[in-house]
Amino acid sequence: MTETHASAQDARYMQLALEQAQHAWDLGEVPVGAVVVKDGEVIAVGYNQPIGRHDPTAHAEVMALRVAAEKLGNYRLPGCELYVTLEPCVMCSGAMLHARLARVVYGAGDPKTGACGSVLNLFEQPALNHQTAIEGGVLADECGAFLRRFFAERRRAQAEARKLAAPQG
């Protein structure tokens, strides 16, 4: 996906999602963050926590959807928009479609598991009973660089750990 000409509002919400991604990084989780917005107000945030929670569904998007649904008292979130730093996977995309989100905005594309067009596009299935608008590439460079820094740091730390564990002789 290429960088889009994001509106100032989209960029602001994506920046908030990046702040959530930092929380995941601080916990050693893959740094993905999400924000749910309704009528111009942030109603929920989330960040990746599957490792710490021992929960494969604890992706940033699902965490944010859970908080938003609780706050609104409804599992359906019509009129809501979700901003996420990384293109959603199939699981998260399915949850978003079930939530009846109006719009999903993501930052960096995910060529391995992206379900908004990188690997497949779950949102363009005409047989589904709800259509959600998708916009990708908002602050894509920043979101992608953030993830690359995380994985580079993780690889460096793992190499250092292997070096320290190697027999001295």
Coordinates of N, CA, C and O in Angstrom, one line a residue:
M1 N 0.8 -1.2 0.0 CA 0.0 0.0 0.0 C 0.9 1.2 0.0 O 1.9 1.2 0.6
T2 N 0.4 2.3 -0.6 CA 1.2 3.5 -0.6 C 0.6 4.5 0.4 O -0.5 4.4 0.8
E3 N 1.4 5.5 0.7 CA 1.0 6.5 1.6 C -0.1 7.3 1.0 O -0.1 7.7 -0.1
T4 N -1.2 7.6 1.8 CA -2.3 8.3 1.3 C -2.1 9.8 1.7 O -1.3 10.1 2.6
H5 N -2.9 10.6 1.2 CA -2.9 12.0 1.6 C -3.9 12.1 2.8 O -5.1 12.4 2.5
A6 N -3.5 11.8 3.9 CA -4.4 11.7 5.1 C -4.9 13.1 5.5 O -4.2 14.0 5.4
S7 N -6.1 13.1 6.0 CA -6.6 14.3 6.5 C -5.9 14.6 7.8 O -5.3 13.7 8.4
A8 N -5.9 15.8 8.3 CA -5.2 16.1 9.6 C -5.9 15.3 10.7 O -5.2 14.9 11.6
Q9 N -7.2 15.1 10.6 CA -7.9 14.4 11.6 C -7.5 12.9 11.6 O -7.2 12.3 12.7
D10 N -7.4 12.3 10.4 CA -6.9 10.9 10.3 C -5.5 10.8 10.9 O -5.2 9.9 11.6
A11 N -4.7 11.7 10.6 CA -3.3 11.7 11.0 C -3.2 11.8 12.6 O -2.4 11.1 13.2
R12 N -4.1 12.7 13.1 CA -4.1 12.8 14.6 C -4.5 11.5 15.3 O -3.9 11.1 16.3
Y13 N -5.6 10.9 14.8 CA -6.0 9.7 15.4 C -5.0 8.5 15.2 O -4.8 7.7 16.1
M14 N -4.3 8.5 14.0 CA -3.3 7.5 13.8 C -2.1 7.8 14.8 O -1.5 6.8 15.3
Q15 N -1.8 9.0 15.0 CA -0.7 9.3 16.0 C -1.1 8.8 17.4 O -0.3 8.2 18.1
L16 N -2.4 8.9 17.8 CA -2.8 8.3 19.0 C -2.7 6.8 19.0 O -2.4 6.2 20.0
A17 N -3.0 6.2 17.9 CA -2.8 4.7 17.8 C -1.3 4.4 17.9 O -1.0 3.3 18.6
L18 N -0.4 5.2 17.4 CA 1.0 4.9 17.6 C 1.4 5.0 19.0 O 2.2 4.3 19.5
E19 N 0.8 5.9 19.8 CA 1.0 6.0 21.2 C 0.6 4.7 21.9 O 1.3 4.3 22.8
Q20 N -0.5 4.2 21.5 CA -0.9 2.9 22.1 C 0.0 1.8 21.7 O 0.3 0.9 22.5
A21 N 0.6 1.8 20.5 CA 1.5 0.8 20.1 C 2.8 0.8 21.0 O 3.3 -0.2 21.3
Q22 N 3.1 2.0 21.4 CA 4.3 2.1 22.4 C 4.0 1.3 23.6 O 4.9 0.7 24.2
H23 N 2.8 1.3 24.1 CA 2.4 0.5 25.3 C 2.7 -0.9 25.1 O 3.3 -1.6 25.9
A24 N 2.4 -1.4 23.9 CA 2.6 -2.8 23.5 C 4.1 -3.1 23.5 O 4.6 -4.1 24.1
W25 N 4.9 -2.2 22.9 CA 6.4 -2.3 22.8 C 6.9 -2.4 24.2 O 7.8 -3.3 24.5
D26 N 6.5 -1.5 25.1 CA 7.0 -1.5 26.5 C 6.8 -2.8 27.2 O 7.5 -3.2 28.1
L27 N 5.8 -3.6 26.8 CA 5.5 -4.9 27.4 C 6.1 -6.1 26.6 O 5.9 -7.2 27.0
G28 N 6.9 -5.7 25.6 CA 7.5 -6.8 24.8 C 6.6 -7.4 23.7 O 6.9 -8.5 23.2
E29 N 5.4 -6.8 23.5 CA 4.4 -7.3 22.5 C 4.8 -6.6 21.2 O 5.4 -5.6 21.1
V30 N 4.3 -7.2 20.1 CA 4.4 -6.6 18.8 C 3.7 -5.3 18.9 O 2.5 -5.2 19.2
P31 N 4.4 -4.1 18.6 CA 3.8 -2.8 18.8 C 2.7 -2.4 17.8 O 3.0 -1.7 16.8
V32 N 1.5 -2.8 18.1 CA 0.4 -2.4 17.2 C -0.6 -1.7 18.2 O -0.9 -2.2 19.3
G33 N -1.1 -0.5 17.8 CA -2.1 0.2 18.6 C -3.3 0.5 17.8 O -3.3 0.6 16.5
A34 N -4.5 0.7 18.5 CA -5.7 1.0 17.8 C -6.5 2.0 18.7 O -6.4 2.1 19.9
V35 N -7.4 2.8 17.9 CA -8.2 3.8 18.5 C -9.6 3.7 17.9 O -9.7 3.6 16.7
V36 N -10.7 3.8 18.7 CA -12.0 3.8 18.1 C -12.6 5.2 18.4 O -12.5 5.7 19.5
V37 N -13.1 5.8 17.3 CA -13.6 7.1 17.3 C -15.1 7.1 16.9 O -15.5 6.4 16.0
K38 N -15.9 7.9 17.7 CA -17.3 8.1 17.3 C -17.7 9.6 17.4 O -17.4 10.2 18.5
D39 N -18.2 10.1 16.4 CA -18.6 11.5 16.3 C -17.4 12.4 16.7 O -17.6 13.4 17.5
G40 N -16.2 12.1 16.3 CA -15.1 13.0 16.6 C -14.5 12.8 17.9 O -13.6 13.5 18.3
E41 N -15.0 11.8 18.7 CA -14.5 11.6 20.1 C -13.9 10.2 20.2 O -14.5 9.2 19.8
V42 N -12.7 10.2 20.8 CA -12.0 8.9 21.0 C -12.8 8.2 22.2 O -12.9 8.7 23.3
I43 N -13.4 7.0 21.9 CA -14.2 6.3 22.9 C -13.5 5.1 23.4 O -13.9 4.5 24.4
A44 N -12.4 4.6 22.7 CA -11.7 3.4 23.2 C -10.3 3.4 22.5 O -10.1 3.9 21.4
V45 N -9.4 2.8 23.2 CA -8.1 2.5 22.7 C -7.7 1.1 23.1 O -8.3 0.4 23.9
G46 N -6.7 0.6 22.4 CA -6.2 -0.8 22.6 C -4.8 -1.0 22.0 O -4.4 -0.2 21.2
Y47 N -4.1 -2.0 22.5 CA -2.8 -2.3 22.0 C -2.6 -3.8 22.1 O -3.3 -4.4 22.9
N48 N -1.7 -4.3 21.3 CA -1.5 -5.8 21.3 C -1.1 -6.3 22.7 O -0.2 -5.7 23.4
Q49 N -1.7 -7.4 23.1 CA -1.4 -8.0 24.4 C -1.5 -9.6 24.4 O -1.8 -10.2 25.4
P50 N -1.4 -10.2 23.2 CA -1.7 -11.7 23.2 C -0.6 -12.5 24.0 O -1.0 -13.5 24.6
I51 N 0.6 -12.0 24.1 CA 1.6 -12.8 24.8 C 1.4 -12.7 26.3 O 1.2 -13.7 27.0
G52 N 1.2 -11.5 26.8 CA 1.0 -11.3 28.2 C -0.3 -11.8 28.8 O -0.4 -12.3 29.9
R53 N -1.3 -11.8 27.9 CA -2.6 -12.3 28.4 C -2.8 -13.7 28.0 O -3.9 -14.3 28.4
H54 N -1.9 -14.3 27.3 CA -2.0 -15.7 26.9 C -3.4 -15.9 26.1 O -4.1 -16.8 26.3
D55 N -3.6 -14.9 25.2 CA -4.9 -14.8 24.5 C -4.6 -14.5 23.0 O -4.2 -13.4 22.7
P56 N -4.8 -15.4 22.1 CA -4.5 -15.2 20.7 C -5.4 -14.1 20.1 O -5.1 -13.6 19.0
T57 N -6.5 -13.8 20.8 CA -7.4 -12.8 20.2 C -7.1 -11.4 20.8 O -7.8 -10.4 20.4
A58 N -6.1 -11.2 21.6 CA -5.9 -9.9 22.3 C -5.0 -9.0 21.4 O -4.1 -8.4 21.8
H59 N -5.5 -8.9 20.1 CA -4.9 -7.9 19.2 C -5.4 -6.5 19.5 O -6.4 -6.4 20.1
A60 N -4.6 -5.5 19.1 CA -5.0 -4.1 19.4 C -6.4 -3.8 19.0 O -7.2 -3.2 19.8
E61 N -6.8 -4.2 17.8 CA -8.1 -3.9 17.3 C -9.2 -4.5 18.2 O -10.2 -3.9 18.5
V62 N -9.0 -5.8 18.5 CA -10.1 -6.5 19.3 C -10.1 -5.9 20.7 O -11.2 -5.7 21.3
M63 N -9.0 -5.5 21.3 CA -9.0 -4.9 22.6 C -9.8 -3.6 22.6 O -10.6 -3.3 23.5
A64 N -9.5 -2.8 21.5 CA -10.2 -1.5 21.4 C -11.7 -1.7 21.2 O -12.6 -1.0 21.7
L65 N -12.1 -2.7 20.3 CA -13.5 -3.0 20.1 C -14.2 -3.4 21.3 O -15.4 -3.0 21.6
R66 N -13.6 -4.2 22.2 CA -14.2 -4.6 23.4 C -14.5 -3.5 24.3 O -15.6 -3.4 24.9
V67 N -13.6 -2.5 24.4 CA -13.8 -1.3 25.3 C -14.9 -0.5 24.7 O -15.8 0.0 25.4
A68 N -14.9 -0.3 23.4 CA -15.9 0.6 22.7 C -17.3 -0.1 22.9 O -18.3 0.7 23.2
A69 N -17.4 -1.4 22.7 CA -18.7 -2.0 22.9 C -19.2 -1.9 24.3 O -20.4 -1.7 24.5
E70 N -18.3 -2.1 25.2 CA -18.7 -2.0 26.7 C -19.2 -0.5 26.9 O -20.2 -0.3 27.6
K71 N -18.5 0.4 26.4 CA -18.8 1.8 26.7 C -20.1 2.2 26.1 O -20.9 2.9 26.7
L72 N -20.4 1.7 24.9 CA -21.6 2.0 24.2 C -22.8 1.1 24.6 O -23.9 1.4 24.2
G73 N -22.5 0.0 25.3 CA -23.5 -0.9 25.7 C -24.1 -1.7 24.5 O -25.3 -2.1 24.5
N74 N -23.3 -1.9 23.5 CA -23.8 -2.6 22.3 C -22.6 -3.2 21.5 O -21.5 -2.6 21.4
Y75 N -22.7 -4.5 21.1 CA -21.6 -5.1 20.4 C -21.5 -4.5 18.9 O -20.5 -4.7 18.3
R76 N -22.6 -3.9 18.5 CA -22.5 -3.2 17.2 C -22.1 -1.8 17.4 O -22.6 -1.1 18.3
L77 N -21.2 -1.3 16.5 CA -20.7 0.0 16.7 C -20.9 0.9 15.5 O -19.9 1.4 14.9
P78 N -22.1 1.1 15.1 CA -22.4 1.9 13.9 C -21.9 3.3 14.1 O -22.0 3.9 15.2
G79 N -21.4 3.9 13.0 CA -21.0 5.3 13.1 C -19.6 5.4 13.7 O -19.0 6.5 13.7
C80 N -19.0 4.3 14.1 CA -17.6 4.3 14.6 C -16.6 4.1 13.6 O -16.8 3.4 12.6
E81 N -15.4 4.6 13.8 CA -14.2 4.4 13.0 C -13.1 3.8 13.8 O -13.0 4.2 15.0
L82 N -12.4 2.9 13.3 CA -11.2 2.3 14.0 C -10.0 2.7 13.2 O -9.9 2.5 12.0
Y83 N -9.0 3.2 14.0 CA -7.7 3.5 13.4 C -6.7 2.5 14.0 O -6.7 2.3 15.2
V84 N -5.8 1.9 13.2 CA -4.9 0.9 13.6 C -3.6 1.1 12.9 O -3.6 1.4 11.7
T85 N -2.5 0.9 13.6 CA -1.2 1.2 13.0 C -0.7 0.1 11.9 O 0.1 0.4 11.1
L86 N -1.3 -1.1 11.9 CA -0.9 -2.1 11.0 C -2.2 -2.7 10.4 O -3.2 -2.9 11.1
E87 N -2.1 -3.0 9.1 CA -3.3 -3.6 8.4 C -3.8 -4.8 9.2 O -3.1 -5.7 9.5
P88 N -5.1 -4.8 9.4 CA -5.7 -5.8 10.2 C -5.6 -7.2 9.6 O -5.6 -7.4 8.3
C89 N -5.6 -8.2 10.4 CA -5.6 -9.6 10.0 C -7.0 -10.1 9.8 O -8.0 -9.3 10.0
V90 N -7.2 -11.3 9.4 CA -8.5 -11.8 9.1 C -9.4 -11.8 10.4 O -10.6 -11.5 10.3
M91 N -8.8 -12.3 11.5 CA -9.6 -12.3 12.7 C -10.1 -10.9 13.1 O -11.3 -10.7 13.4
C92 N -9.2 -9.9 13.1 CA -9.6 -8.6 13.4 C -10.6 -8.0 12.4 O -11.6 -7.3 12.8
S93 N -10.4 -8.3 11.2 CA -11.3 -7.8 10.1 C -12.7 -8.3 10.3 O -13.7 -7.6 10.2
G94 N -12.7 -9.6 10.6 CA -14.0 -10.2 10.9 C -14.7 -9.6 12.1 O -15.9 -9.3 12.0
A95 N -14.0 -9.3 13.1 CA -14.6 -8.6 14.3 C -15.1 -7.3 13.9 O -16.2 -6.8 14.4
M96 N -14.3 -6.6 13.1 CA -14.7 -5.2 12.7 C -16.0 -5.3 11.8 O -16.9 -4.4 12.0
L97 N -16.1 -6.2 11.0 CA -17.3 -6.4 10.2 C -18.5 -6.7 11.0 O -19.6 -6.1 10.8
H98 N -18.3 -7.6 12.0 CA -19.4 -7.9 12.9 C -19.8 -6.7 13.8 O -21.0 -6.6 14.1
A99 N -18.9 -5.9 14.1 CA -19.2 -4.7 14.9 C -19.9 -3.6 14.1 O -20.4 -2.6 14.6
R100 N -19.9 -3.8 12.7 CA -20.6 -2.8 11.8 C -20.0 -1.5 11.9 O -20.6 -0.4 11.8
L101 N -18.6 -1.4 11.9 CA -17.9 -0.2 11.9 C -18.2 0.5 10.6 O -18.4 -0.1 9.5
A102 N -18.2 1.8 10.6 CA -18.4 2.6 9.4 C -17.2 2.7 8.6 O -17.2 2.6 7.3
R103 N -16.0 2.7 9.3 CA -14.7 2.9 8.5 C -13.6 2.3 9.3 O -13.6 2.4 10.6
V104 N -12.6 1.8 8.6 CA -11.4 1.3 9.2 C -10.2 2.0 8.5 O -10.2 2.0 7.3
V105 N -9.3 2.6 9.3 CA -8.2 3.3 8.7 C -6.9 2.7 9.3 O -6.8 2.5 10.5
Y106 N -6.0 2.2 8.4 CA -4.8 1.6 8.9 C -3.6 2.3 8.4 O -3.6 3.0 7.4
G107 N -2.5 2.1 9.1 CA -1.2 2.7 8.7 C -0.4 1.8 7.7 O -0.7 1.9 6.5
A108 N 0.5 1.0 8.2 CA 1.3 0.2 7.4 C 0.6 -1.0 6.9 O -0.2 -1.6 7.6
G109 N 0.9 -1.4 5.6 CA 0.3 -2.6 5.1 C 1.0 -3.8 5.7 O 2.2 -3.7 6.2
D110 N 0.4 -5.0 5.7 CA 1.0 -6.2 6.2 C 1.0 -7.3 5.1 O 0.0 -7.9 4.9
P111 N 2.2 -7.4 4.5 CA 2.2 -8.4 3.3 C 2.1 -9.8 3.7 O 2.0 -10.7 2.8
K112 N 2.2 -10.1 5.0 CA 2.1 -11.5 5.4 C 0.7 -12.0 5.9 O 0.3 -13.1 5.6
T113 N 0.0 -11.1 6.5 CA -1.4 -11.4 7.1 C -2.4 -10.4 6.8 O -3.5 -10.5 7.4
G114 N -2.2 -9.4 6.1 CA -3.1 -8.3 5.9 C -4.4 -8.7 5.1 O -4.4 -9.3 4.1
A115 N -5.5 -8.3 5.7 CA -6.8 -8.7 5.2 C -7.6 -7.5 4.6 O -8.8 -7.6 4.5
C116 N -6.9 -6.5 4.3 CA -7.5 -5.3 3.7 C -6.9 -5.1 2.3 O -7.0 -3.9 1.8
G117 N -6.3 -6.1 1.7 CA -5.8 -6.0 0.4 C -4.4 -6.5 0.2 O -4.1 -6.9 -1.0
S118 N -3.6 -6.6 1.2 CA -2.3 -7.1 1.0 C -2.2 -8.6 0.7 O -1.5 -9.0 -0.3
V119 N -2.9 -9.4 1.4 CA -3.0 -10.8 1.2 C -4.4 -11.1 0.6 O -4.5 -11.9 -0.4
L120 N -5.4 -10.6 1.2 CA -6.8 -10.7 0.7 C -7.5 -9.5 1.2 O -7.0 -8.8 2.0
N121 N -8.7 -9.3 0.7 CA -9.5 -8.2 1.1 C -10.9 -8.7 1.6 O -11.8 -8.9 0.8
L122 N -11.0 -8.9 2.9 CA -12.2 -9.4 3.5 C -13.4 -8.3 3.3 O -14.5 -8.7 3.2
F123 N -13.0 -7.1 3.3 CA -14.0 -6.0 3.3 C -14.6 -5.8 1.9 O -15.7 -5.2 1.8
E124 N -14.1 -6.4 0.9 CA -14.7 -6.2 -0.4 C -15.5 -7.4 -0.9 O -15.8 -7.6 -2.1
Q125 N -15.9 -8.3 0.1 CA -16.7 -9.4 -0.2 C -18.2 -9.0 -0.4 O -18.8 -8.6 0.6
P126 N -18.7 -9.0 -1.6 CA -20.1 -8.4 -1.8 C -21.2 -9.3 -1.1 O -22.3 -8.8 -0.8
A127 N -20.9 -10.5 -0.8 CA -21.9 -11.4 -0.1 C -22.1 -11.1 1.3 O -23.1 -11.4 1.9
L128 N -21.2 -10.3 1.9 CA -21.3 -10.0 3.3 C -22.4 -9.0 3.5 O -22.6 -8.1 2.7
N129 N -23.1 -9.0 4.7 CA -24.3 -8.2 4.9 C -24.0 -6.8 5.4 O -24.9 -6.0 5.6
H130 N -22.7 -6.5 5.6 CA -22.3 -5.1 6.0 C -21.0 -4.7 5.2 O -20.1 -5.6 5.1
Q131 N -21.0 -3.5 4.8 CA -19.8 -3.0 4.1 C -19.2 -1.9 4.9 O -19.9 -1.0 5.4
T132 N -17.9 -2.0 5.2 CA -17.1 -1.1 5.9 C -16.1 -0.4 5.0 O -15.4 -1.1 4.2
A133 N -16.1 0.9 5.0 CA -15.1 1.6 4.2 C -13.7 1.4 4.8 O -13.5 1.3 6.0
I134 N -12.7 1.3 3.9 CA -11.3 1.0 4.3 C -10.4 2.1 3.7 O -10.6 2.5 2.5
E135 N -9.5 2.6 4.5 CA -8.5 3.5 4.0 C -7.1 3.0 4.6 O -7.0 2.9 5.8
G136 N -6.2 2.7 3.7 CA -4.9 2.3 4.1 C -3.8 3.4 3.8 O -4.0 4.2 3.0
G137 N -2.7 3.2 4.5 CA -1.6 4.1 4.2 C -1.5 5.4 5.0 O -0.6 6.2 4.7
V138 N -2.3 5.6 6.0 CA -2.3 6.8 6.8 C -1.1 6.7 7.7 O -1.0 5.8 8.6
L139 N -0.2 7.6 7.6 CA 1.1 7.6 8.3 C 1.8 6.3 8.2 O 2.5 5.8 9.1
A140 N 1.7 5.7 7.0 CA 2.3 4.4 6.7 C 3.8 4.4 7.0 O 4.3 3.4 7.5
D141 N 4.5 5.4 6.6 CA 5.9 5.4 6.8 C 6.3 5.4 8.3 O 7.1 4.6 8.7
E142 N 5.6 6.2 9.1 CA 5.8 6.2 10.5 C 5.5 4.9 11.2 O 6.2 4.4 12.0
C143 N 4.3 4.4 10.8 CA 3.9 3.1 11.4 C 4.8 2.0 11.0 O 5.2 1.1 11.8
G144 N 5.2 1.9 9.7 CA 6.2 0.9 9.3 C 7.5 1.0 9.9 O 8.1 0.0 10.4
A145 N 8.0 2.2 10.1 CA 9.3 2.4 10.7 C 9.3 2.0 12.2 O 10.3 1.5 12.7
F146 N 8.2 2.3 12.8 CA 8.1 1.9 14.2 C 8.2 0.4 14.4 O 8.9 -0.1 15.3
L147 N 7.5 -0.3 13.5 CA 7.6 -1.8 13.6 C 9.0 -2.3 13.2 O 9.5 -3.2 13.9
R148 N 9.6 -1.7 12.2 CA 10.9 -2.1 11.9 C 11.9 -1.9 13.0 O 12.8 -2.8 13.2
R149 N 11.8 -0.8 13.7 CA 12.7 -0.5 14.8 C 12.5 -1.6 15.9 O 13.5 -2.0 16.5
F150 N 11.3 -1.9 16.2 CA 11.0 -2.9 17.2 C 11.7 -4.2 16.9 O 12.3 -4.8 17.7
F151 N 11.5 -4.7 15.6 CA 12.0 -6.0 15.3 C 13.5 -6.0 15.2 O 14.2 -6.9 15.5
A152 N 14.1 -4.9 14.7 CA 15.6 -4.7 14.7 C 16.1 -4.8 16.1 O 17.1 -5.5 16.4
E153 N 15.5 -4.1 17.0 CA 15.9 -4.1 18.4 C 15.8 -5.5 19.0 O 16.7 -6.0 19.7
R154 N 14.7 -6.2 18.7 CA 14.5 -7.6 19.2 C 15.6 -8.5 18.7 O 16.1 -9.3 19.4
R155 N 15.9 -8.4 17.4 CA 16.9 -9.3 16.8 C 18.3 -9.0 17.4 O 19.0 -9.9 17.7
R156 N 18.6 -7.7 17.6 CA 19.8 -7.3 18.3 C 19.9 -7.9 19.7 O 20.9 -8.5 20.1
A157 N 18.9 -7.8 20.5 CA 18.8 -8.3 21.8 C 19.0 -9.9 21.8 O 19.7 -10.4 22.7
Q158 N 18.3 -10.5 20.9 CA 18.5 -12.0 20.8 C 19.9 -12.4 20.4 O 20.4 -13.3 20.9
A159 N 20.5 -11.6 19.5 CA 21.9 -11.9 19.1 C 22.8 -11.7 20.3 O 23.7 -12.5 20.5
E160 N 22.6 -10.7 21.1 CA 23.4 -10.4 22.2 C 23.2 -11.5 23.3 O 24.2 -12.0 23.9
A161 N 22.0 -12.0 23.5 CA 21.7 -13.1 24.4 C 22.4 -14.4 24.0 O 23.0 -15.1 24.8
R162 N 22.4 -14.7 22.7 CA 23.1 -15.9 22.2 C 24.6 -15.7 22.4 O 25.3 -16.7 22.8
K163 N 25.1 -14.5 22.2 CA 26.6 -14.3 22.4 C 27.0 -14.5 23.8 O 28.0 -15.1 24.1
L164 N 26.1 -14.0 24.7 CA 26.4 -14.2 26.2 C 26.3 -15.6 26.6 O 26.9 -16.0 27.6
A165 N 25.4 -16.4 26.0 CA 25.1 -17.8 26.4 C 26.1 -18.7 25.8 O 26.3 -19.9 26.2
A166 N 26.9 -18.3 24.8 CA 27.9 -19.1 24.1 C 29.0 -19.5 25.1 O 29.4 -18.7 25.9
P167 N 29.5 -20.7 25.0 CA 30.6 -21.1 25.9 C 31.8 -20.3 25.7 O 32.1 -20.0 24.5
Q168 N 32.4 -19.8 26.7 CA 33.6 -19.0 26.6 C 34.8 -20.0 26.6 O 34.9 -20.9 27.3
G169 N 35.7 -19.7 25.7 CA 36.8 -20.6 25.7 C 37.9 -20.2 24.8 O 38.8 -20.0 24.4

